PDB file of C-alpha atoms in Angstrom:
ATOM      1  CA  UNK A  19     -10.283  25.814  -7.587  1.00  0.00           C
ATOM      2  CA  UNK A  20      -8.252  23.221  -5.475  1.00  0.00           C
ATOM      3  CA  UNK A  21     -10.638  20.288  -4.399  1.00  0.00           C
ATOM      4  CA  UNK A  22     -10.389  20.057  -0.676  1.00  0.00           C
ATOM      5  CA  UNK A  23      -8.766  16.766  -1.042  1.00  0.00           C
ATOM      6  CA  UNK A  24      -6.002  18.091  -3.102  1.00  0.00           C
ATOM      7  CA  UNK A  25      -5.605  20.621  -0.458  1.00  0.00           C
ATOM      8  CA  UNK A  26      -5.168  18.045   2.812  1.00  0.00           C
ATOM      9  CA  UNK A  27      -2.773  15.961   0.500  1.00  0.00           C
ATOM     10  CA  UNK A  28      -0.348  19.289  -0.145  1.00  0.00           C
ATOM     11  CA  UNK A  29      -0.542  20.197   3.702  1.00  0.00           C
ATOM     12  CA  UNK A  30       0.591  16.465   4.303  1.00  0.00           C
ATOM     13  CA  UNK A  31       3.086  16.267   1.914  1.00  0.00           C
ATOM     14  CA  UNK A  32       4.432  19.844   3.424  1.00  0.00           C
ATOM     15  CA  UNK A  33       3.936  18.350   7.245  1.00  0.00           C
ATOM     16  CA  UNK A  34       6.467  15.324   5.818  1.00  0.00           C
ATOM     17  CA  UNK A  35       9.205  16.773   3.942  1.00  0.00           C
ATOM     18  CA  UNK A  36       9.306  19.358   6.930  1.00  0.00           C
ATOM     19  CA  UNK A  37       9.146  17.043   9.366  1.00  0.00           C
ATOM     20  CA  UNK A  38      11.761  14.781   7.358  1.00  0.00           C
ATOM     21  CA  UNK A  39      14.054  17.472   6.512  1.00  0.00           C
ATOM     22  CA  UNK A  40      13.954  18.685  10.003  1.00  0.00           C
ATOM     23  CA  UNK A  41      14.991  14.994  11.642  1.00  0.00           C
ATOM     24  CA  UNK A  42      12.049  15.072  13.713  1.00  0.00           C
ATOM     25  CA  UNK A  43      10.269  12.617  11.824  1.00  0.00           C
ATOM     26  CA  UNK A  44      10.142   9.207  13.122  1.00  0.00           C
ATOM     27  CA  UNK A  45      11.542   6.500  11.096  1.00  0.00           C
ATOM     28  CA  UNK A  46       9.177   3.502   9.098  1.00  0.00           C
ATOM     29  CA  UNK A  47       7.704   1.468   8.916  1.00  0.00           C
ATOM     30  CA  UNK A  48       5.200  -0.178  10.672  1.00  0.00           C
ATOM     31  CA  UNK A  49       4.417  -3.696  10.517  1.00  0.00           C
ATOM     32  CA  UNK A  50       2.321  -5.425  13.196  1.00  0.00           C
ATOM     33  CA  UNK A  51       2.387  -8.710  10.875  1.00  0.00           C
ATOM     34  CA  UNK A  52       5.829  -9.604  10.139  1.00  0.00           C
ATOM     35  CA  UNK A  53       4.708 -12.061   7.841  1.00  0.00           C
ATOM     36  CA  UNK A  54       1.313 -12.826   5.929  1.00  0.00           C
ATOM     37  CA  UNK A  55      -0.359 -15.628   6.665  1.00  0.00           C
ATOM     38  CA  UNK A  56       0.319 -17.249   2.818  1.00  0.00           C
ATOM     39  CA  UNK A  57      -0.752 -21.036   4.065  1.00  0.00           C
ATOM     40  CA  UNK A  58      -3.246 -20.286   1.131  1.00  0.00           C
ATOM     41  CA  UNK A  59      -1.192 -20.520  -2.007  1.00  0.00           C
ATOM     42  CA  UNK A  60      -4.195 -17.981  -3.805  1.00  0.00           C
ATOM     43  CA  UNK A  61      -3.402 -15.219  -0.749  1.00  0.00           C
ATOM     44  CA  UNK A  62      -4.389 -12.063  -3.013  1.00  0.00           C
ATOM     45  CA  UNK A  63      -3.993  -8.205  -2.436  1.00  0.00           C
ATOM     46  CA  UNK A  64      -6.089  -5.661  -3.937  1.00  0.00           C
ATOM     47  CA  UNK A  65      -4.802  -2.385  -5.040  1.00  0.00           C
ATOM     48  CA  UNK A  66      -6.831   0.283  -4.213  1.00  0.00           C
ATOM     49  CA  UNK A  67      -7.610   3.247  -6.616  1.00  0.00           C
ATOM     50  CA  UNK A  68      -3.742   4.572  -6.143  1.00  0.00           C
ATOM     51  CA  UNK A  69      -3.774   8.148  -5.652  1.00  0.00           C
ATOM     52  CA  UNK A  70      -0.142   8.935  -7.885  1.00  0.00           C
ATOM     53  CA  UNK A  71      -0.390  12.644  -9.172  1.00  0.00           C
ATOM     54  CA  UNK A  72       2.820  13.637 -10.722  1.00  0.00           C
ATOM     55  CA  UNK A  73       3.551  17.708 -11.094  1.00  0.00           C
ATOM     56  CA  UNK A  74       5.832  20.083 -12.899  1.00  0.00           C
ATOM     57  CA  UNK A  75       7.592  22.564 -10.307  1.00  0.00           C
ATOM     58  CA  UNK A  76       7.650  25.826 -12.123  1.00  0.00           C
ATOM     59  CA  UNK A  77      10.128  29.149 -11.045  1.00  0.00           C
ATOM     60  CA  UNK A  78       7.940  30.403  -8.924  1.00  0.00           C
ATOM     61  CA  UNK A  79       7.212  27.093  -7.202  1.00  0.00           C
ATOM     62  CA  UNK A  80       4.091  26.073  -8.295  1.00  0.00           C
ATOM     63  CA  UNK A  81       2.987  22.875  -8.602  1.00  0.00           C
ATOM     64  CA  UNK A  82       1.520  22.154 -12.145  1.00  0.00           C
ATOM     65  CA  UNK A  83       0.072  18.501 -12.774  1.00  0.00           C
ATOM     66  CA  UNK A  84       0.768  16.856 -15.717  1.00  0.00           C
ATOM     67  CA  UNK A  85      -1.771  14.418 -17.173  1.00  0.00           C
ATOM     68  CA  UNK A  86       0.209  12.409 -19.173  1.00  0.00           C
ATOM     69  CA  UNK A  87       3.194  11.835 -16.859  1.00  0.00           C
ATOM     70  CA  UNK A  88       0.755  10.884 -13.902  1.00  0.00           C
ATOM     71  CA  UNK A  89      -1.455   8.279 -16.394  1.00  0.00           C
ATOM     72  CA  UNK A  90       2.016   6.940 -17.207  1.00  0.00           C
ATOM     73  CA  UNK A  91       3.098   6.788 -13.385  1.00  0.00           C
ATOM     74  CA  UNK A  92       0.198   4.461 -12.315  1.00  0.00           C
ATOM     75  CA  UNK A  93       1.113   2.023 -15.020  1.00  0.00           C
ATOM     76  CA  UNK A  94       4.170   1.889 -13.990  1.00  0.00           C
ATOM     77  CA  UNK A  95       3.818   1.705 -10.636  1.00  0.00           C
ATOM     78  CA  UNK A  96       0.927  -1.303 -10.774  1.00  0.00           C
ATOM     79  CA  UNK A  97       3.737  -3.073 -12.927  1.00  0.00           C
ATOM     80  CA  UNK A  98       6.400  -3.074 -10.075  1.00  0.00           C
ATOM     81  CA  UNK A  99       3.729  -3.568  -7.562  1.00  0.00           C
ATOM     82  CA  UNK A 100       2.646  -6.414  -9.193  1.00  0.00           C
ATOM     83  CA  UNK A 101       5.950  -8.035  -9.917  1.00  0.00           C
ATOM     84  CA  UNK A 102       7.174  -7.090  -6.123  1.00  0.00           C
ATOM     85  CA  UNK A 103       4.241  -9.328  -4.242  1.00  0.00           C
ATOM     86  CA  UNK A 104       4.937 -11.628  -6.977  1.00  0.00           C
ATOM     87  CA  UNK A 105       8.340 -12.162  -5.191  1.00  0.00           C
ATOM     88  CA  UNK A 106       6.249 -12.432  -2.327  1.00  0.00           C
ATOM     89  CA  UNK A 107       4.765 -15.719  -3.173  1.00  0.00           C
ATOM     90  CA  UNK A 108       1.384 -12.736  -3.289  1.00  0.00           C
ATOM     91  CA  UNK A 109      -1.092 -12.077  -6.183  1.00  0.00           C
ATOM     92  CA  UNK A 110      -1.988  -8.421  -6.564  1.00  0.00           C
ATOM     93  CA  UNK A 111      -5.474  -7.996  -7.722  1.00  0.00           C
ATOM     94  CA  UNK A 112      -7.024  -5.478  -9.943  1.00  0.00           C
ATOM     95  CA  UNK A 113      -9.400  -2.938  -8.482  1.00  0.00           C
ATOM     96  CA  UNK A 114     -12.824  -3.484 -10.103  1.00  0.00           C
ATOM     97  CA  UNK A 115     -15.315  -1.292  -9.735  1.00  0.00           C
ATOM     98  CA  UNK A 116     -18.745  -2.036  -7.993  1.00  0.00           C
ATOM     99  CA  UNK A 117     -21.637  -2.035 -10.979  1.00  0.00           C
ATOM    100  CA  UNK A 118     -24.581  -1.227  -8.099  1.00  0.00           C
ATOM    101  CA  UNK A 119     -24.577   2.029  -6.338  1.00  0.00           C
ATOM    102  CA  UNK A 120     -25.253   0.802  -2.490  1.00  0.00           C
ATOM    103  CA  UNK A 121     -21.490  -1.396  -2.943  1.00  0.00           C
ATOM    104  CA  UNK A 122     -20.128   1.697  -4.250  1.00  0.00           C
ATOM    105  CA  UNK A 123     -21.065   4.257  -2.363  1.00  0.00           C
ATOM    106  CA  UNK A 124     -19.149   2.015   0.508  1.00  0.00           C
ATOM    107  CA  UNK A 125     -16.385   1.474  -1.307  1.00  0.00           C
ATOM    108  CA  UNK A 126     -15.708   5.164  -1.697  1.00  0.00           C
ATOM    109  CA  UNK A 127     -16.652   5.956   1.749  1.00  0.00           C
ATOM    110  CA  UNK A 128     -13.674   3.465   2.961  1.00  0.00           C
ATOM    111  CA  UNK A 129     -11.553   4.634   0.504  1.00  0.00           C
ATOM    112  CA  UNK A 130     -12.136   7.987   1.994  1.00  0.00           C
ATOM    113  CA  UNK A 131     -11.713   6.895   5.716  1.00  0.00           C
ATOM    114  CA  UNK A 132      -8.517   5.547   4.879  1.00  0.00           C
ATOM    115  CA  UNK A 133      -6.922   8.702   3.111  1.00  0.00           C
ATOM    116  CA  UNK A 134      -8.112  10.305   6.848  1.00  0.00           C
ATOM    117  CA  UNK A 135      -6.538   7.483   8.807  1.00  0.00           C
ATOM    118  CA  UNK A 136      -3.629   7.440   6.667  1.00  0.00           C
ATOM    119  CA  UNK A 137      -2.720  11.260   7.662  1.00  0.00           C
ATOM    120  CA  UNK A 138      -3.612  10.509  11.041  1.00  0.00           C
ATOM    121  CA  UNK A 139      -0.656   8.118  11.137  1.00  0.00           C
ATOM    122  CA  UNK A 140       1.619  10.132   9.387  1.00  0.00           C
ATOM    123  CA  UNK A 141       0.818  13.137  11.733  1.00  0.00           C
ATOM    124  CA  UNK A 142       0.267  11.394  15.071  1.00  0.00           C
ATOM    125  CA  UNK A 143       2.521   7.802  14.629  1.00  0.00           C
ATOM    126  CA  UNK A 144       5.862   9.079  12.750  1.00  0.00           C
ATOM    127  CA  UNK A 145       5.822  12.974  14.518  1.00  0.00           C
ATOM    128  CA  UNK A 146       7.613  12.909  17.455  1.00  0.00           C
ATOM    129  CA  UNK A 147       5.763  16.096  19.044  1.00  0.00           C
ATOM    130  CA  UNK A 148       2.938  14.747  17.807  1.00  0.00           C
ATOM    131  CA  UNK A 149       2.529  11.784  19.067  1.00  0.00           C
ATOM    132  CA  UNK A 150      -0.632  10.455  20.772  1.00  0.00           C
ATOM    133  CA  UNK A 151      -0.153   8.995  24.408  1.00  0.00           C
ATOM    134  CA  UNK A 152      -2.503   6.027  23.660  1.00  0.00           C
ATOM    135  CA  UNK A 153      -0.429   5.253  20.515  1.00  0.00           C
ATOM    136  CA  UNK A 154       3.179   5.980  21.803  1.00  0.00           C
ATOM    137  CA  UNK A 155       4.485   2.964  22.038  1.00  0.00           C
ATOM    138  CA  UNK A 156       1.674   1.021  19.662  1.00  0.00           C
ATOM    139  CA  UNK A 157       0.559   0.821  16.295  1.00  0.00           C
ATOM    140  CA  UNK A 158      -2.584  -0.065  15.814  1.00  0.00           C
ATOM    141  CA  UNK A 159      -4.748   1.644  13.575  1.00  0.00           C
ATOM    142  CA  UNK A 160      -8.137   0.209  12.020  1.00  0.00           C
ATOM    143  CA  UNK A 161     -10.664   0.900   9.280  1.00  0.00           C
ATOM    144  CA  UNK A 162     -13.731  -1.264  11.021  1.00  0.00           C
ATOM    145  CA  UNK A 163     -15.025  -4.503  10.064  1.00  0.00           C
ATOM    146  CA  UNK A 164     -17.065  -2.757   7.121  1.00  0.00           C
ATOM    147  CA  UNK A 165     -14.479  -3.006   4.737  1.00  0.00           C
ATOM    148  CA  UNK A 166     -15.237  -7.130   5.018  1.00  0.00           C
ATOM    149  CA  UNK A 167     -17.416  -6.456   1.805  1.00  0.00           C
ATOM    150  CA  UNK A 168     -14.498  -5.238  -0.318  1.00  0.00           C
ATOM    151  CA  UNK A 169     -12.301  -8.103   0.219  1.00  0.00           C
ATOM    152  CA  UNK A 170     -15.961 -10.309  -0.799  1.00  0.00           C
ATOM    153  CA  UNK A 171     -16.306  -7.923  -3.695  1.00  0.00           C
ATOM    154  CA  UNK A 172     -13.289  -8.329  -4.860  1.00  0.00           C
ATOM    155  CA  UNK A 173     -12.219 -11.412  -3.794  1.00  0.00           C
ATOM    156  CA  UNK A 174      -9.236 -10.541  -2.120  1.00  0.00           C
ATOM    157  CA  UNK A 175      -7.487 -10.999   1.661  1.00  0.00           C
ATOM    158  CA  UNK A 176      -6.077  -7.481   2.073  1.00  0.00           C
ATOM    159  CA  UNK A 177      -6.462  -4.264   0.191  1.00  0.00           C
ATOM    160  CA  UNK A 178      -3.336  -2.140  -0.536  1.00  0.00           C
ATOM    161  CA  UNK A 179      -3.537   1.934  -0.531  1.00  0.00           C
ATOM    162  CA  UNK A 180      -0.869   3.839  -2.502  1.00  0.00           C
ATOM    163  CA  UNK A 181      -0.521   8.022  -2.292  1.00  0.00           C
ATOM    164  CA  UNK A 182       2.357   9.400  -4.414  1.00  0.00           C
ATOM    165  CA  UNK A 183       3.000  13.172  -5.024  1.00  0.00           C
ATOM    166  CA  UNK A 184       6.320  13.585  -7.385  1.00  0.00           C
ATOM    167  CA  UNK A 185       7.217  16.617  -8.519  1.00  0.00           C
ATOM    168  CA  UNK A 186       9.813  17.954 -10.648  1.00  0.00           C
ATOM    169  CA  UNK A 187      11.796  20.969 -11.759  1.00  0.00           C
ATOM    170  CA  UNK A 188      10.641  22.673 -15.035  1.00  0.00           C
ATOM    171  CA  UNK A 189      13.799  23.537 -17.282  1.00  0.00           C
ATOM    172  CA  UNK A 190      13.274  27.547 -15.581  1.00  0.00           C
ATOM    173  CA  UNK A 191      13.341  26.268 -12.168  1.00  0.00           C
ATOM    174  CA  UNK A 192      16.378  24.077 -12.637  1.00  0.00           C
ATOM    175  CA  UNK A 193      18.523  27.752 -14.508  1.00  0.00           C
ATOM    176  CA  UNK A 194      17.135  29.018 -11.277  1.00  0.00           C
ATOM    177  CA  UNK A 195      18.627  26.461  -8.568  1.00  0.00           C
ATOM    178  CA  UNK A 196      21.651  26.970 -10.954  1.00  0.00           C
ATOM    179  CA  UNK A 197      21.808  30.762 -10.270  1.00  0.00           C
ATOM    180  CA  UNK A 198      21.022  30.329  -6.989  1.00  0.00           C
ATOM    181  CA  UNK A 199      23.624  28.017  -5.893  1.00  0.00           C
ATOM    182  CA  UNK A 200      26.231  30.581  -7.721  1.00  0.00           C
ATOM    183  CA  UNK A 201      24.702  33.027  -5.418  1.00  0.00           C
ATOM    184  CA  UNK A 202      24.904  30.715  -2.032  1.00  0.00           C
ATOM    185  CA  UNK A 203      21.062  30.711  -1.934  1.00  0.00           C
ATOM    186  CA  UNK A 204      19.270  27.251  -1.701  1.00  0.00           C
ATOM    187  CA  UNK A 205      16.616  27.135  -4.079  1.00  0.00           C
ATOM    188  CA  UNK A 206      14.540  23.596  -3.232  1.00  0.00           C
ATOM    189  CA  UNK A 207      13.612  21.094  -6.602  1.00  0.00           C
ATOM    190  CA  UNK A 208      11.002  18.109  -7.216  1.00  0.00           C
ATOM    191  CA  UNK A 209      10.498  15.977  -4.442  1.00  0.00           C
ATOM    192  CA  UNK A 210       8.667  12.407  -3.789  1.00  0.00           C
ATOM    193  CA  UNK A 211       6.181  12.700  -0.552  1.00  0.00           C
ATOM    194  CA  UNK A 212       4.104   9.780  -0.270  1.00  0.00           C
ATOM    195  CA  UNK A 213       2.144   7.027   2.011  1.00  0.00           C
ATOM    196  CA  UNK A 214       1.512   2.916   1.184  1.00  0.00           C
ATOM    197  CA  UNK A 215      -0.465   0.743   3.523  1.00  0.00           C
ATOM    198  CA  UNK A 216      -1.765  -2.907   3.408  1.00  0.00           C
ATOM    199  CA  UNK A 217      -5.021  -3.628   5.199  1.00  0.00           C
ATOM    200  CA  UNK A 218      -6.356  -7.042   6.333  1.00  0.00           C
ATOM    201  CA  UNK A 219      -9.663  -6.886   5.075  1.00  0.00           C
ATOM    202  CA  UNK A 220     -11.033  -9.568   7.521  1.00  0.00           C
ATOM    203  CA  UNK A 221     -10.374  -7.028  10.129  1.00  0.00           C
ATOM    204  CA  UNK A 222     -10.157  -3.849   8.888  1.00  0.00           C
ATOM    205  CA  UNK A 223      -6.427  -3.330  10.622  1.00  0.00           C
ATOM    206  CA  UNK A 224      -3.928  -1.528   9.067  1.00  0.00           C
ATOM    207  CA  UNK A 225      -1.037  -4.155   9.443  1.00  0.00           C
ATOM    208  CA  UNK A 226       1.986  -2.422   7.662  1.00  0.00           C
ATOM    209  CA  UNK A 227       2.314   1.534   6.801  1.00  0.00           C
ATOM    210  CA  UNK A 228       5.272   3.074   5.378  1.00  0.00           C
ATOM    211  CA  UNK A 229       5.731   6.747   3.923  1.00  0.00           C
ATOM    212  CA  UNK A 230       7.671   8.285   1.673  1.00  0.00           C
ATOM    213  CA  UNK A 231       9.777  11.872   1.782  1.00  0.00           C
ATOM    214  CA  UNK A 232      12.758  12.047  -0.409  1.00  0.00           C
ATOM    215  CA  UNK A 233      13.980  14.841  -3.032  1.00  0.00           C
ATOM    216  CA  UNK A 234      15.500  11.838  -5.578  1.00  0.00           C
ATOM    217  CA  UNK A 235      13.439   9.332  -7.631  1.00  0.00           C
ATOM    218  CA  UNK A 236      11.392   9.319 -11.046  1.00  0.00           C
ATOM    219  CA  UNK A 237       8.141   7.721 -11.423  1.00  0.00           C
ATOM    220  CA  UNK A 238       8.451   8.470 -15.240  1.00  0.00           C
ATOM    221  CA  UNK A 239      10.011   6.120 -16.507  1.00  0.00           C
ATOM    222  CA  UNK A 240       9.470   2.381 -15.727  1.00  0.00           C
ATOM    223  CA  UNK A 241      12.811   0.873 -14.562  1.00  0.00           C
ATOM    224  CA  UNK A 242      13.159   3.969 -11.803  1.00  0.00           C
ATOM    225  CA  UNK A 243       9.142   3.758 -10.706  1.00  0.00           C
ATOM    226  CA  UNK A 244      10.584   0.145  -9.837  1.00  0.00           C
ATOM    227  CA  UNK A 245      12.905   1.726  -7.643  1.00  0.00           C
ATOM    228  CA  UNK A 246      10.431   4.318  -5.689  1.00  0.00           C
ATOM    229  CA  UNK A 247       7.918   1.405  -5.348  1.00  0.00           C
ATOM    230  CA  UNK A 248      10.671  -0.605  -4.196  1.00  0.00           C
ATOM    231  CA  UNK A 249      11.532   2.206  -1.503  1.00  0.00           C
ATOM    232  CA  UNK A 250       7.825   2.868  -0.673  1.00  0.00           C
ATOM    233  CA  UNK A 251       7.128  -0.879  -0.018  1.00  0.00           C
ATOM    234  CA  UNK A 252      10.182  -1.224   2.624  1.00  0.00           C
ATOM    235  CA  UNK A 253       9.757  -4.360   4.810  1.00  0.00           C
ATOM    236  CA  UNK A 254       6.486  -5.411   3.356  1.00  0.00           C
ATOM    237  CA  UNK A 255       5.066  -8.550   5.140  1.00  0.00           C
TER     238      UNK A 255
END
């Protein structure tokens, strides 16, 4: 059965292509630090646990993970992350699990209040009917001052989030979209949906958010994941 997790994350990715498709998305991202503050020449980002799942779309539109291609996507996708901030004069940090159950327990419970303010934003801050009056003409999102301890833990000044869904057409869904374009009727393939966001973990505010909608890229093999990180991380600070 589908973890209720797995479910929010397929309504969102639905809610963006829609919404992207339709034009009534608003356009990213947001930054409300248009640079980092990289004074310190050891200014280092962590990257969260990223949440990449990559599927196989089969002819009757089901989404099928596949374990190997996914595995494969987060190493690619750490690699281009980590050679982007590079460029950025920014050291990305490995994720390293607490070893005592009180620092992990809040770990997980700000990794989970992020994955609910990060479809907040995507719902409220790039939806155009959507939109919430306070926030209208504001961005400014937080996850408290509690997630102070993971930039101590891991001895980092902001903590990066990454969401991916990437699907793709199975060999039977592609003959399909074949048929169906012979036949004038639009058959939809593979598409990337997707969320990135960098938070200052002295602070707990979400300083730059960007998502991702598109029906092009491949996070399969390593020179294109360069090119969907690329995309995802769009006017990074």
């Amino acid at each position: 059965m589908e973890g209720r997790g797995a479910a929010v994350r397929r309504v969102l990715s639905l809610a963006i292509m829609a919404a992207a498709l339709s034009g009534c998305a608003t356009q990213g991202p947001f930054v409300t630090a248009e640079k980092l503050d990289r004074r310190a020449a050891d200014l280092k980002v962590v990257l969260m646990p990223p949440d990449i799942v990559l599927s196989e779309l089969t002819v009757g539109g089901v989404q099928e993970v596949n374990a190997e291609w996914t595995a494969s996507a987060k190493a690619y996708a750490g690699d281009a992350l980590k050679t982007l901030l590079e460029k950025h004069n920014t050291q990305l940090v490995t994720y390293k699990e607490p070893t005592d159950a009180e620092h992990d327990h809040l770990h997980q419970q700000v990794i989970k209040l992020h994955n609910a303010v990060g479809g907040s934003i995507l719902i409220h801050q790039y939806f155009q009917p959507l939109q919430l009056p306070t926030k209208k003409d504001k961005f400014d999102w937080s996850l408290g001052p509690e997630v102070a301890e993971i930039g101590r833990d891991e001895g980092a000044d902001y903590a990066l989030f990454v969401h991916i869904q990437d699907s793709y057409s199975s060999p039977g869904r592609v003959a399909a979209q074949v048929i169906g374009a012979l036949l004038l009727v639009g058959i939809p393939g593979g598409a990337q949906v997707g969320y990135a966001s960098l938070v200052d973990l002295r602070t707990g505010e979400i300083v730059w958010f960007n998502r991702l909608a598109r029906g092009t890229g491949d996070l399969r093999k390593p020179d294109v994941a360069r090119e969907t990180i690329e995309v995802l991380m769009s006017k990074f600070p």
